[in-house]
């Protein structure tokens, strides 16, 4: 019994140390990127995630994609509710050189209100989403709505 309690205690400490630390005055957001979130849905083995930190009207986004049908042609932040498509790209996220020709890679960018018109109230109510676009799926192979974890 004592060994079990000790193991559970150690496991709890490990989990707590892995938690993402969000600085005071900021909000942590997450998006699970998958083909079923694209409107209309896309059948794909690809998936990914995005983490974002909202600090006032600055939205710092990082993430990764896996098993795309081809290289990512663009990764975009758009404004629309779940199940709807946004017509205008709010912010085009950067794909590092090492990920530009790959089916698996990373992305990120600081999108600001000044440069990109980020609206804090829309971020907080889940009205922004991220798409990872490919040649086979130019409107998005995977998509995820930014929201609180």
PDB file of C-alpha atoms in Angstrom, residues 10-83:
ATOM      1  CA  UNK A  10       5.708  10.685  -7.693  1.00  0.00           C
ATOM      2  CA  UNK A  11       3.448  10.400 -10.755  1.00  0.00           C
ATOM      3  CA  UNK A  12       1.411  13.416  -9.559  1.00  0.00           C
ATOM      4  CA  UNK A  13       4.579  15.476  -9.134  1.00  0.00           C
ATOM      5  CA  UNK A  14       5.760  14.532 -12.622  1.00  0.00           C
ATOM      6  CA  UNK A  15       2.418  15.564 -14.132  1.00  0.00           C
ATOM      7  CA  UNK A  16       2.434  18.856 -12.231  1.00  0.00           C
ATOM      8  CA  UNK A  17       5.953  19.657 -13.452  1.00  0.00           C
ATOM      9  CA  UNK A  18       4.879  19.035 -17.076  1.00  0.00           C
ATOM     10  CA  UNK A  19       1.977  21.491 -16.926  1.00  0.00           C
ATOM     11  CA  UNK A  20       2.325  24.472 -19.246  1.00  0.00           C
ATOM     12  CA  UNK A  21       3.077  27.608 -17.287  1.00  0.00           C
ATOM     13  CA  UNK A  22       1.091  30.634 -18.451  1.00  0.00           C
ATOM     14  CA  UNK A  23       2.398  34.027 -17.267  1.00  0.00           C
ATOM     15  CA  UNK A  24       0.109  36.217 -15.154  1.00  0.00           C
ATOM     16  CA  UNK A  25      -2.226  38.341 -17.281  1.00  0.00           C
ATOM     17  CA  UNK A  26      -2.246  35.834 -20.134  1.00  0.00           C
ATOM     18  CA  UNK A  27      -4.625  33.081 -21.203  1.00  0.00           C
ATOM     19  CA  UNK A  28      -3.598  29.664 -22.561  1.00  0.00           C
ATOM     20  CA  UNK A  29      -5.544  28.256 -25.517  1.00  0.00           C
ATOM     21  CA  UNK A  30      -5.389  24.976 -27.431  1.00  0.00           C
ATOM     22  CA  UNK A  31      -6.608  23.594 -30.766  1.00  0.00           C
ATOM     23  CA  UNK A  32      -6.741  19.944 -31.817  1.00  0.00           C
ATOM     24  CA  UNK A  33      -6.183  19.898 -35.592  1.00  0.00           C
ATOM     25  CA  UNK A  34      -7.951  17.144 -37.536  1.00  0.00           C
ATOM     26  CA  UNK A  35      -9.674  16.585 -40.875  1.00  0.00           C
ATOM     27  CA  UNK A  36     -13.114  16.132 -39.312  1.00  0.00           C
ATOM     28  CA  UNK A  37     -12.987  19.777 -38.124  1.00  0.00           C
ATOM     29  CA  UNK A  38     -12.613  21.147 -41.670  1.00  0.00           C
ATOM     30  CA  UNK A  39     -15.848  22.458 -43.256  1.00  0.00           C
ATOM     31  CA  UNK A  40     -16.685  20.332 -45.194  1.00  0.00           C
ATOM     32  CA  UNK A  41     -14.855  17.493 -43.422  1.00  0.00           C
ATOM     33  CA  UNK A  42     -11.735  15.987 -44.996  1.00  0.00           C
ATOM     34  CA  UNK A  43     -10.768  12.314 -44.772  1.00  0.00           C
ATOM     35  CA  UNK A  44      -7.085  12.236 -43.847  1.00  0.00           C
ATOM     36  CA  UNK A  45      -4.592  10.502 -41.577  1.00  0.00           C
ATOM     37  CA  UNK A  46      -3.134  13.915 -40.731  1.00  0.00           C
ATOM     38  CA  UNK A  47      -3.469  15.510 -37.324  1.00  0.00           C
ATOM     39  CA  UNK A  48      -1.851  18.233 -35.263  1.00  0.00           C
ATOM     40  CA  UNK A  49      -2.190  20.687 -32.430  1.00  0.00           C
ATOM     41  CA  UNK A  50      -1.722  24.358 -31.676  1.00  0.00           C
ATOM     42  CA  UNK A  51      -1.018  26.136 -28.415  1.00  0.00           C
ATOM     43  CA  UNK A  52      -1.678  29.840 -28.127  1.00  0.00           C
ATOM     44  CA  UNK A  53      -1.129  32.441 -25.458  1.00  0.00           C
ATOM     45  CA  UNK A  54      -3.351  35.514 -25.410  1.00  0.00           C
ATOM     46  CA  UNK A  55      -1.762  38.562 -23.803  1.00  0.00           C
ATOM     47  CA  UNK A  56      -4.212  41.421 -24.236  1.00  0.00           C
ATOM     48  CA  UNK A  57      -4.649  41.509 -28.004  1.00  0.00           C
ATOM     49  CA  UNK A  58      -1.419  39.676 -28.859  1.00  0.00           C
ATOM     50  CA  UNK A  59      -1.870  36.016 -29.774  1.00  0.00           C
ATOM     51  CA  UNK A  60       1.325  33.937 -29.770  1.00  0.00           C
ATOM     52  CA  UNK A  61       0.689  30.643 -31.604  1.00  0.00           C
ATOM     53  CA  UNK A  62       2.907  27.559 -31.874  1.00  0.00           C
ATOM     54  CA  UNK A  63       2.029  24.093 -33.064  1.00  0.00           C
ATOM     55  CA  UNK A  64       2.806  20.996 -35.066  1.00  0.00           C
ATOM     56  CA  UNK A  65       1.292  18.886 -37.837  1.00  0.00           C
ATOM     57  CA  UNK A  66       1.775  15.205 -38.632  1.00  0.00           C
ATOM     58  CA  UNK A  67       1.192  12.877 -41.607  1.00  0.00           C
ATOM     59  CA  UNK A  68      -0.134  15.429 -44.115  1.00  0.00           C
ATOM     60  CA  UNK A  69      -0.932  14.227 -47.657  1.00  0.00           C
ATOM     61  CA  UNK A  70       1.838  16.538 -48.917  1.00  0.00           C
ATOM     62  CA  UNK A  71       3.835  19.539 -47.755  1.00  0.00           C
ATOM     63  CA  UNK A  72       1.976  22.332 -45.955  1.00  0.00           C
ATOM     64  CA  UNK A  73       1.362  25.132 -48.466  1.00  0.00           C
ATOM     65  CA  UNK A  74       0.111  27.567 -45.815  1.00  0.00           C
ATOM     66  CA  UNK A  75      -1.089  27.657 -42.228  1.00  0.00           C
ATOM     67  CA  UNK A  76      -3.731  30.266 -41.487  1.00  0.00           C
ATOM     68  CA  UNK A  77      -5.576  31.814 -38.573  1.00  0.00           C
ATOM     69  CA  UNK A  78      -9.138  32.701 -39.542  1.00  0.00           C
ATOM     70  CA  UNK A  79     -12.131  34.135 -37.703  1.00  0.00           C
ATOM     71  CA  UNK A  80     -15.362  32.099 -37.570  1.00  0.00           C
ATOM     72  CA  UNK A  81     -17.387  29.946 -35.192  1.00  0.00           C
ATOM     73  CA  UNK A  82     -17.178  26.148 -35.032  1.00  0.00           C
ATOM     74  CA  UNK A  83     -18.771  24.670 -38.166  1.00  0.00           C
TER      75      UNK A  83
END
